Short mmCIF file of C-alpha atoms in Angstrom, two decimals:
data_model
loop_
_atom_site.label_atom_id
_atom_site.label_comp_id
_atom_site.label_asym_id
_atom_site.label_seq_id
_atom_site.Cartn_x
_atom_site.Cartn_y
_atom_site.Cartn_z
CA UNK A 206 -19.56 -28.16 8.11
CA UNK A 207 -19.33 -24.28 8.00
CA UNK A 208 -22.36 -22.52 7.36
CA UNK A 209 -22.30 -19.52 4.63
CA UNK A 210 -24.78 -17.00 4.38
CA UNK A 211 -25.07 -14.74 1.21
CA UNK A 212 -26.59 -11.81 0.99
CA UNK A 213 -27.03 -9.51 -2.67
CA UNK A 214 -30.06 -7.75 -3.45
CA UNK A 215 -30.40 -9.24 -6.99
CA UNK A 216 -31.97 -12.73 -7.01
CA UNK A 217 -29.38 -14.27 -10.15
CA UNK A 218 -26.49 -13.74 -8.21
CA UNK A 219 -27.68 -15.53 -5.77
CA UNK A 220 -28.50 -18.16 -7.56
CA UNK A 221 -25.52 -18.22 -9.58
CA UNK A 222 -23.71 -18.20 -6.79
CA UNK A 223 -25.33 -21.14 -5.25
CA UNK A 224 -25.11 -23.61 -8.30
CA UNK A 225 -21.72 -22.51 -8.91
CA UNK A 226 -20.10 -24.46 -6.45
CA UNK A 227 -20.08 -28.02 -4.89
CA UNK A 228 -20.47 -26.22 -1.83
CA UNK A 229 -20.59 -29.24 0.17
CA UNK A 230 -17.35 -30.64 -1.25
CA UNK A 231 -15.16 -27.72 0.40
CA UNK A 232 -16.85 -28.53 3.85
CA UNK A 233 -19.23 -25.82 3.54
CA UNK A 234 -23.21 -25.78 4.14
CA UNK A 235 -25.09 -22.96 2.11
CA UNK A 236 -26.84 -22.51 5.29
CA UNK A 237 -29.19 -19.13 4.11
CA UNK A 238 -29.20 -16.75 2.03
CA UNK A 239 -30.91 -12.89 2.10
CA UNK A 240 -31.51 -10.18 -0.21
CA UNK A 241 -30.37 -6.87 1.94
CA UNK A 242 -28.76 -6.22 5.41
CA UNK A 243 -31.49 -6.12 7.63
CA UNK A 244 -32.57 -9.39 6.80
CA UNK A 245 -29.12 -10.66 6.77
CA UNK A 246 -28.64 -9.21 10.01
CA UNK A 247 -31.66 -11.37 11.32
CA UNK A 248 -30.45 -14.06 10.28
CA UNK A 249 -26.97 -13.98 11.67
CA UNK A 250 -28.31 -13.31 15.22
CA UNK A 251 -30.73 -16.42 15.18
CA UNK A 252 -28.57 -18.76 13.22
CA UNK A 253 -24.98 -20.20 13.33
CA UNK A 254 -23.29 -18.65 10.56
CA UNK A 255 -19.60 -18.87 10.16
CA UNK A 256 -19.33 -16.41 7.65
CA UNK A 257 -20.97 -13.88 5.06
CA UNK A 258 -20.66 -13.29 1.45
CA UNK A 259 -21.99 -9.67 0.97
CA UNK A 260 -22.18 -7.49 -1.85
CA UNK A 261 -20.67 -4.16 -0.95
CA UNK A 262 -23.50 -2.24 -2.49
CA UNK A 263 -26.77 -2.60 -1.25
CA UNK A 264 -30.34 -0.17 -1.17
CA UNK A 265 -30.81 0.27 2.69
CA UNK A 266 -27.84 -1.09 4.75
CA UNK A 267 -25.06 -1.71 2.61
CA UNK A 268 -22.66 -4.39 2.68
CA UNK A 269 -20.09 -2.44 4.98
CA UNK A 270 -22.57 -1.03 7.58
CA UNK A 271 -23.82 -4.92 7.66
CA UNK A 272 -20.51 -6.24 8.35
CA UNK A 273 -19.91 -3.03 10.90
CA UNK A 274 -22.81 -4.77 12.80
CA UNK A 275 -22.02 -8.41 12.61
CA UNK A 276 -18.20 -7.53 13.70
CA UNK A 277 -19.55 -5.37 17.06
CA UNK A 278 -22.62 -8.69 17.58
CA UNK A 279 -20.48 -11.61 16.54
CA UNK A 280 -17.09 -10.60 15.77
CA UNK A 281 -16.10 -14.03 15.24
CA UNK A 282 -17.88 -13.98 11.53
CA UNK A 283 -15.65 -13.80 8.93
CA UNK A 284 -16.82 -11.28 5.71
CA UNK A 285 -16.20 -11.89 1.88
CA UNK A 286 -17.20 -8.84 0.21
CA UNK A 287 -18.53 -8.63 -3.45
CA UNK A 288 -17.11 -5.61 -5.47
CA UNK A 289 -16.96 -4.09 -8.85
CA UNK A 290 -14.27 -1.87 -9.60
CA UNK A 291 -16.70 1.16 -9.18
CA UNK A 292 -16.85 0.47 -5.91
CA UNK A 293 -13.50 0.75 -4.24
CA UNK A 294 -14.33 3.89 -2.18
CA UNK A 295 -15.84 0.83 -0.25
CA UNK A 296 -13.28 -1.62 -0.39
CA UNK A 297 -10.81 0.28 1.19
CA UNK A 298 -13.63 0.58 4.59
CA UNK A 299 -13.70 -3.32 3.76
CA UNK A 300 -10.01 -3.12 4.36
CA UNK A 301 -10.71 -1.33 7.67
CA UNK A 302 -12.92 -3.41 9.23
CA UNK A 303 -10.68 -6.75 8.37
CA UNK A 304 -12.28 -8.34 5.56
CA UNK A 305 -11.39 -11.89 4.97
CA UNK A 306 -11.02 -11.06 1.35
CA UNK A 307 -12.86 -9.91 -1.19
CA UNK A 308 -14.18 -11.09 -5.23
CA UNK A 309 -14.51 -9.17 -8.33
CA UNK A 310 -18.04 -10.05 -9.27
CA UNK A 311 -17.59 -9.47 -13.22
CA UNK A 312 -14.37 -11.81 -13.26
CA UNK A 313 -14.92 -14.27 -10.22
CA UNK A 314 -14.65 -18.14 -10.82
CA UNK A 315 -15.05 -21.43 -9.70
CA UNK A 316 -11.12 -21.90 -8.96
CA UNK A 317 -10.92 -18.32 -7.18
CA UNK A 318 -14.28 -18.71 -5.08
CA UNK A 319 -12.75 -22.12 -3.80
CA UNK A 320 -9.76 -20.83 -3.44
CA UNK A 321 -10.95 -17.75 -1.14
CA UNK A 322 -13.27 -19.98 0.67
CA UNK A 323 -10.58 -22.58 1.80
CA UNK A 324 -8.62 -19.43 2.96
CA UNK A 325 -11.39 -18.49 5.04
CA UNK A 326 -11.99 -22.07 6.50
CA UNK A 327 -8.26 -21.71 7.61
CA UNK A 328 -8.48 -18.82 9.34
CA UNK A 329 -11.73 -20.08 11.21
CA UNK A 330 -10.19 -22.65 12.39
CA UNK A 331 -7.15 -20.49 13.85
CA UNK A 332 -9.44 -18.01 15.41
CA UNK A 333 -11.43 -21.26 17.07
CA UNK A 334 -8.39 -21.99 19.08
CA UNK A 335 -8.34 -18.03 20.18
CA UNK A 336 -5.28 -16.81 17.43
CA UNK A 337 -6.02 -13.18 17.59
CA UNK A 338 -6.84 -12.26 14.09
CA UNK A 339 -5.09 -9.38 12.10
CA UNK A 340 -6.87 -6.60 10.18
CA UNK A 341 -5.89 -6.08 6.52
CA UNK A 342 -3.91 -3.44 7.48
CA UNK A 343 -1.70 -4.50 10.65
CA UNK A 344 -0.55 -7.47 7.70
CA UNK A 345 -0.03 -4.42 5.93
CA UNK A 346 2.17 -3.19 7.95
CA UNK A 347 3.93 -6.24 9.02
CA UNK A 348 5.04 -6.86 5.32
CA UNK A 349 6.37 -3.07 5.07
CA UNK A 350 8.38 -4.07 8.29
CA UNK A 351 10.25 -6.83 6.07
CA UNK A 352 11.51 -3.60 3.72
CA UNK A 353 13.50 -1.57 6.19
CA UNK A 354 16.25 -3.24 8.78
CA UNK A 355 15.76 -1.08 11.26
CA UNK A 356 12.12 -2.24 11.44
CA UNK A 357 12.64 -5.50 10.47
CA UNK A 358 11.13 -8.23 12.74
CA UNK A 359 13.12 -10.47 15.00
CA UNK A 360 10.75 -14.30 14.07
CA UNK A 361 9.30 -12.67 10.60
CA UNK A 362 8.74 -16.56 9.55
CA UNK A 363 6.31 -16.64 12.43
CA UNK A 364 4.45 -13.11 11.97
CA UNK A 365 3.99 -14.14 8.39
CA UNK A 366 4.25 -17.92 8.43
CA UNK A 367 3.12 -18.11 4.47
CA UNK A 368 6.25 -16.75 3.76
CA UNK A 369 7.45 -20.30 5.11
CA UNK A 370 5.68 -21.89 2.84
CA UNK A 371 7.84 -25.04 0.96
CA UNK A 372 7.31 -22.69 -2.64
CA UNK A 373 10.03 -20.63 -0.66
CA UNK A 374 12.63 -22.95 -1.00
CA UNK A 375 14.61 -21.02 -3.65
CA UNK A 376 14.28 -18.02 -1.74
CA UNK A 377 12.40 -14.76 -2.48
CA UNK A 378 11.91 -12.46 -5.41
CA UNK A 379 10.80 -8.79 -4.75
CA UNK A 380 9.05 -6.99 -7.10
CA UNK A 381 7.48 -3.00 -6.87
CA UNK A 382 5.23 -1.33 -9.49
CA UNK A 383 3.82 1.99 -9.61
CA UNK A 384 1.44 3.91 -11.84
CA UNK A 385 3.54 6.06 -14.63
CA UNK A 386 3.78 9.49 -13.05
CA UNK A 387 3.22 10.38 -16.73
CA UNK A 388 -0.28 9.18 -16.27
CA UNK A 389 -3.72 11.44 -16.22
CA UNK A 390 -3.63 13.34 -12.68
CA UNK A 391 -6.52 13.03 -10.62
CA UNK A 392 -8.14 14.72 -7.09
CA UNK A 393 -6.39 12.35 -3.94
CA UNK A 394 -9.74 10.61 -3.66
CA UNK A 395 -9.83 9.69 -7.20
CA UNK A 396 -6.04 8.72 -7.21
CA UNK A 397 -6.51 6.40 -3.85
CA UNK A 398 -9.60 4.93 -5.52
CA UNK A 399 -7.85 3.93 -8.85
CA UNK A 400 -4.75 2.90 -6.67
CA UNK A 401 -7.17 0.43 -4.83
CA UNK A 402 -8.45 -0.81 -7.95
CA UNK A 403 -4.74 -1.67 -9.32
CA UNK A 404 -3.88 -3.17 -5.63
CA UNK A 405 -6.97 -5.31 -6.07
CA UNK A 406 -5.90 -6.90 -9.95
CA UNK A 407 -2.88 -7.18 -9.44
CA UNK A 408 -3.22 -9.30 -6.36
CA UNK A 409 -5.27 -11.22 -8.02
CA UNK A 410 -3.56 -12.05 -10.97
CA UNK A 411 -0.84 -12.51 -8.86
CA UNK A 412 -2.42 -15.24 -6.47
CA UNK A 413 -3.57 -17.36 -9.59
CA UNK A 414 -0.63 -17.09 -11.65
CA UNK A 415 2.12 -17.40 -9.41
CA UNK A 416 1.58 -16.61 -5.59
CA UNK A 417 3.27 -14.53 -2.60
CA UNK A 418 2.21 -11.48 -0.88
CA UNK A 419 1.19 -8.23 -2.30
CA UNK A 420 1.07 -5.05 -0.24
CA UNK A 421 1.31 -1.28 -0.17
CA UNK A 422 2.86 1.73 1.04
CA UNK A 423 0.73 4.74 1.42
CA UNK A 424 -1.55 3.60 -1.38
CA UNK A 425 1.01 4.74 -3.73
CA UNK A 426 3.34 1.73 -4.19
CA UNK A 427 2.71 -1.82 -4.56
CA UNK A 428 5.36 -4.07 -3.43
CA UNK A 429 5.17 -8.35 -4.34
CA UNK A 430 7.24 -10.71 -2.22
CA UNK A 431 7.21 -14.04 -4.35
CA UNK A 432 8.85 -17.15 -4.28
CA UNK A 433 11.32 -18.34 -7.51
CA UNK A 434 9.10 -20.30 -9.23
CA UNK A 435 5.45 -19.19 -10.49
CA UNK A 436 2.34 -22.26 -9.40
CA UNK A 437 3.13 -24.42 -12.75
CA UNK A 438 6.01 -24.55 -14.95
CA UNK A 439 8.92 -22.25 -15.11
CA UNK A 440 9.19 -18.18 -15.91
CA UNK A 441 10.97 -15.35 -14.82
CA UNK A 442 9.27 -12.34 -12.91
CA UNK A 443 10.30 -9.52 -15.12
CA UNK A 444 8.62 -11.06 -18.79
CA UNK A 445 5.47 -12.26 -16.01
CA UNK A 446 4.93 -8.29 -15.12
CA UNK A 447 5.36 -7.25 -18.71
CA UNK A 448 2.30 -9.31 -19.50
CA UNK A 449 0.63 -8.44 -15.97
CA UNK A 450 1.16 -4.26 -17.15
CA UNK A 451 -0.52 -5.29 -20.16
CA UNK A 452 -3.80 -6.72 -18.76
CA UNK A 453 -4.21 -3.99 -16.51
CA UNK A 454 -3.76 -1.07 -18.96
CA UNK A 455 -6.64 -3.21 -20.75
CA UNK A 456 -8.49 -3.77 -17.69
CA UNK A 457 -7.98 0.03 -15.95
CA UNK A 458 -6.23 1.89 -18.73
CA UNK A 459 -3.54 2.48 -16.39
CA UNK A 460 0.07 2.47 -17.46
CA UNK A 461 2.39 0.42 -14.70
CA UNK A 462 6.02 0.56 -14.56
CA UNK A 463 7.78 -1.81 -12.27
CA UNK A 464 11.30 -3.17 -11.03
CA UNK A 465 12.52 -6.20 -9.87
CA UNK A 466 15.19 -7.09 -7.22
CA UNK A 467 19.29 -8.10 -9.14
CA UNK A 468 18.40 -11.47 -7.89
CA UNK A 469 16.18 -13.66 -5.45
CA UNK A 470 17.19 -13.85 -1.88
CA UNK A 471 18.27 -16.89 -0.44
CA UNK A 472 17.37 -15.63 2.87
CA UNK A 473 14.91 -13.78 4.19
CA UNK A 474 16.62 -11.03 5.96
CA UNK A 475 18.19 -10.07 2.31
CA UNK A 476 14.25 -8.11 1.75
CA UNK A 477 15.38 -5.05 2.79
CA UNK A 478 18.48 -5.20 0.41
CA UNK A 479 16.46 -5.98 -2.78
CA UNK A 480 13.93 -3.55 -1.73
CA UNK A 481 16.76 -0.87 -2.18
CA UNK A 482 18.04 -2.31 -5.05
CA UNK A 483 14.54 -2.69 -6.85
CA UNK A 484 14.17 1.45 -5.92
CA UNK A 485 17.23 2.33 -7.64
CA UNK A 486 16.26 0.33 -10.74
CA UNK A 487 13.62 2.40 -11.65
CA UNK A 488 13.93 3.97 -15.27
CA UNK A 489 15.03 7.44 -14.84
CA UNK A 490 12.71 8.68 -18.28
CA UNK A 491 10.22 7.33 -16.52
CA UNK A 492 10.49 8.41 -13.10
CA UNK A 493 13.19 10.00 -11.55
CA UNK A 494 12.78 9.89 -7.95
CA UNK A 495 11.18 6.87 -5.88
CA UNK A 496 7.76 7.66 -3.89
CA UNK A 497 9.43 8.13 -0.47
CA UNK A 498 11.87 10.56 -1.75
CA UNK A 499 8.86 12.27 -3.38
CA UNK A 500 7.17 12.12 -0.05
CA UNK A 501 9.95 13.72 2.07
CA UNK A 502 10.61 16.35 -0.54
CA UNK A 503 7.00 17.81 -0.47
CA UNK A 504 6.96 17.51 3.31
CA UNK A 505 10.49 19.78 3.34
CA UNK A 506 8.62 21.74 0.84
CA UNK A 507 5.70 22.08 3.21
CA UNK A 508 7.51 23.09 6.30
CA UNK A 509 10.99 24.58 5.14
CA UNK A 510 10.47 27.61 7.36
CA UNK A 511 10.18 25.59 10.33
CA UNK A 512 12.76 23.11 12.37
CA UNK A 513 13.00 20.51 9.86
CA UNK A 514 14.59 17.18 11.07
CA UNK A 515 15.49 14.18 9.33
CA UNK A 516 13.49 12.11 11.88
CA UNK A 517 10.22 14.24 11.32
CA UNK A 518 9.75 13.61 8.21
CA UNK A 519 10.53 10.15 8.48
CA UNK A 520 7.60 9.77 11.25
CA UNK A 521 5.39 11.88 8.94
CA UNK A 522 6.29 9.01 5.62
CA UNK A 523 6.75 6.01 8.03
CA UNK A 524 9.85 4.82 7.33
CA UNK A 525 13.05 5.13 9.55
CA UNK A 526 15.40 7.75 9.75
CA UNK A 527 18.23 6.19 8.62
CA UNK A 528 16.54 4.40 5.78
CA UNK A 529 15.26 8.08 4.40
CA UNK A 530 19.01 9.09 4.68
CA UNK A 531 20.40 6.55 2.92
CA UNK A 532 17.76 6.04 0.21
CA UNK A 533 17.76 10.33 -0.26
CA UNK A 534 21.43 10.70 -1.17
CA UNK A 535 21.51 7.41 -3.20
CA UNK A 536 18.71 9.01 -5.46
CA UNK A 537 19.47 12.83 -4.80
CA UNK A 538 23.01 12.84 -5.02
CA UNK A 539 23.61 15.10 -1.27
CA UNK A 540 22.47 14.64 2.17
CA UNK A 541 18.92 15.54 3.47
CA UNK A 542 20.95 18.29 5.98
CA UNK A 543 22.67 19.72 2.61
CA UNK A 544 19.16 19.37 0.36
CA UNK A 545 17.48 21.77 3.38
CA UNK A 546 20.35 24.40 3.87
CA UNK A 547 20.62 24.62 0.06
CA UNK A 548 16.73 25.22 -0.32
CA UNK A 549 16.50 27.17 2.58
CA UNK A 550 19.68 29.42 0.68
CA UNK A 551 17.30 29.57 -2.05
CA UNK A 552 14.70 31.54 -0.25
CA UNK A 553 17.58 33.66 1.72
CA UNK A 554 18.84 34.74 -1.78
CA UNK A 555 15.00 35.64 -2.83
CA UNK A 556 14.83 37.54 0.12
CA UNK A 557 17.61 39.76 0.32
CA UNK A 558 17.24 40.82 -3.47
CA UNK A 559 13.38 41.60 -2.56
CA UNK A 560 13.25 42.84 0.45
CA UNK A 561 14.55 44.81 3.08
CA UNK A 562 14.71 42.63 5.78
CA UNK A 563 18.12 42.72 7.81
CA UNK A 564 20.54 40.11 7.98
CA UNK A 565 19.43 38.26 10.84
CA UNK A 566 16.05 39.00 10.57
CA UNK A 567 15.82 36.58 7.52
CA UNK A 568 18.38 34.35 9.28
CA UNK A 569 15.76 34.31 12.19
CA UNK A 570 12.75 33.81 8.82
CA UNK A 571 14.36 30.55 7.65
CA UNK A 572 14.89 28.94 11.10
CA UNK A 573 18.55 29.81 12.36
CA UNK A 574 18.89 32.06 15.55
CA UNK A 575 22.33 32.46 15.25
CA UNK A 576 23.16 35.27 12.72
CA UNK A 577 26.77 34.43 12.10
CA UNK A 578 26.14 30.80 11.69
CA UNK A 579 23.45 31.63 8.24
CA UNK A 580 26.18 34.12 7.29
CA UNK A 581 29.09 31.50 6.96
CA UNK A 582 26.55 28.58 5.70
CA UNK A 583 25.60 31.66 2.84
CA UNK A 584 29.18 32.69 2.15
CA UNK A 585 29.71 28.98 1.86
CA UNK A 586 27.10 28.19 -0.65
CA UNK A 587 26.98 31.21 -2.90
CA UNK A 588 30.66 32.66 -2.11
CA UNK A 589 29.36 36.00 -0.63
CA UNK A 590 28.25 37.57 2.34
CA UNK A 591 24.48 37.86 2.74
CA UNK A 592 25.09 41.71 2.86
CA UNK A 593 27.62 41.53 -0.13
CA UNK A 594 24.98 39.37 -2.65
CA UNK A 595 22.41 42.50 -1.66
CA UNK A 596 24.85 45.11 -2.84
CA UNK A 597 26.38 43.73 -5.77
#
């Protein structure tokens, strides 16, 4: 039997909790049980506890500088986490610290409960036989790895052996949703809190309705691996998400666009192709440029004056360099090299109208120690001579 400690500072969910469950019939003792951190703490040093189901917010020590504590004495305990969607400024340290999972205490069940508990017991009994265990976010970044084949892994069946799984036998549909860029702006805090709260539902409709993996990039851009078929019965991913957009504009009045891959991919190493083809399907009324090209054009933005390489700004969005090149011209229409000298001949043209700055003084300005060299790449762009566009 595993033994389960639960701590929440308010006596019915406790007690909900408890009589929710045929504990016992998933292998599990409901060993103790505590009302805030310190006492939970207690009782994880002088009993054998497997692993804790914590509510995030607690008076005193909260749920995440409890499991900061347990992980440092007994890093062997696994952590559920109890949230509200209020509370994702705390999920997201959950995520940090390599939380087994967490539940949705207004909309938790029996079936989801079970089913998070019996993915706990597995990975308790890898990390008895010493299988190093992953934090939320190396799997993370394991699944991004799947998107891009110049990162993509040599054995990805055995990084990510669910995605072995018999449901897989089709092969694999990709799917990525965003929040409308049309939708109410908000401070970066406030926008990586509402994105964690869209991660969060949509993974979880996702697990119960169908199944595969759900990840992120940059906490901008959800992105669902899936096999063919949904759990039960038959369906196709596209009218799924329609209905999926729905419940979470009632849920987070948040408006979701998405895009699926042409077609599912008989074989794994086909990810990185679908990915592509799922960013290019984007509605352009909607949203005309995918989030990485976004990205890299507010880093070139950022630092136009300075040496701007196509590999820097990969490093600086985490992708590879000669994914960003091929994804910027398919969605821009000209090479990153001509999107920089063609911005950069923006500000030269600024500058010679508005100041007085000589020729190779600007030159110098935008990056380019050779003189003669800005001159031709001006003359080429604009059909004049930087000194001829001053004195027409």
């Amino acid at each position: 039997m595993w033994n389960l400690l639960v701590v929440d500072d308010e006596s019915i969910v406790r007690m909900g909790l408890r009589y929710m469950l045929d504990w016992e019939s998933l292998g599990i003792c409901w060993k103790a049980e505590a009302a805030n951190g310190e006492e939970a703490l207690r009782i994880v040093e002088q009993e054998s506890i497997h692993f804790v189901m914590t509510d995030i917010r607690m008076p005193g020590m909260d749920g995440i500088e409890l499991a900061q504590k347990i992980r440092h004495r007994k890093p062997e305990v696994q952590i559920i986490f109890l949230s509200s969607y209020d509370t994702f400024t705390y999920v997201r340290e959950a995520l940090r610290l390599g939380a087994a999972d967490y539940l949705h205490k207004p909309t938790m069940d029996e079936d989801e409960i079970a089913d998070t508990m019996q993915k706990v017991i597995s990975r308790l009994k890898l990390t008895s036989h010493e299988t190093p265990r992953r934090t939320e976010e190396e799997k993370n970044g394991l699944c991004l790895s799947l998107l891009d084949p110049f990162t993509f892994p040599a054995e990805p069946l055995q990084l990510l052996p669910e995605l072995a799984d018999v449901s897989y036998k089709e092969g694999y549909e990709l799917a990525i949703i965003r929040k409308r860029c049309d939708a109410v702006q908000e401070n970066e805090d406030a926008e990586q809190l509402r994105f964690l709260s869209i991660l969060h539902l949509v993974g979880k409709l996702t697990a119960k309705d169908w199944g595969g993996l759900v990840f992120h990039r940059n906490l901008r851009e959800i992105i669902w691996i899936a096999p063919v078929r949904p759990h039960t019965g038959n369906g196709d991913m596209p009218s799924y998400l329609k209905g999926m957009r729905q419940k979470v504009l009632e849920l987070l009045n948040v408006r979701l666009i998405f895009a699926c891959g042409p077609s599912p991919c008989r074989d794994i190493t086909s990810l990185p192709d679908a990915y592509m083809s799922a960013l290019l399907r984007f509605p352009r009324n909607e949203q005309s440029d995918s989030f990485i090209v976004r990205r890299a054009k507010e880093y070139v933005d950022r630092h136009l004056l300075e040496d701007v390489t196509l590999a820097r700004v990969g490093e600086s969005i985490h992708v590879s360099p000669g994914y960003l090149s091929r994804i910027f011209f398919k969605e821009i229409g000209e090479n990153f090299s001509d999107y920089i000298i063609r911005n950069k001949m923006d500000i030269a043209r600024k500058m010679l109208r508005e100041t007085s700055r000589k020729v190779y003084e600007i030159a110098a300005d935008l990056g380019y120690s050779n003189p003669y060299y800005f001159s031709k790449l001006f003359k080429d762009r604009t059909g004049l001579t930087p000194l001829e566009y001053r004195n027409q």
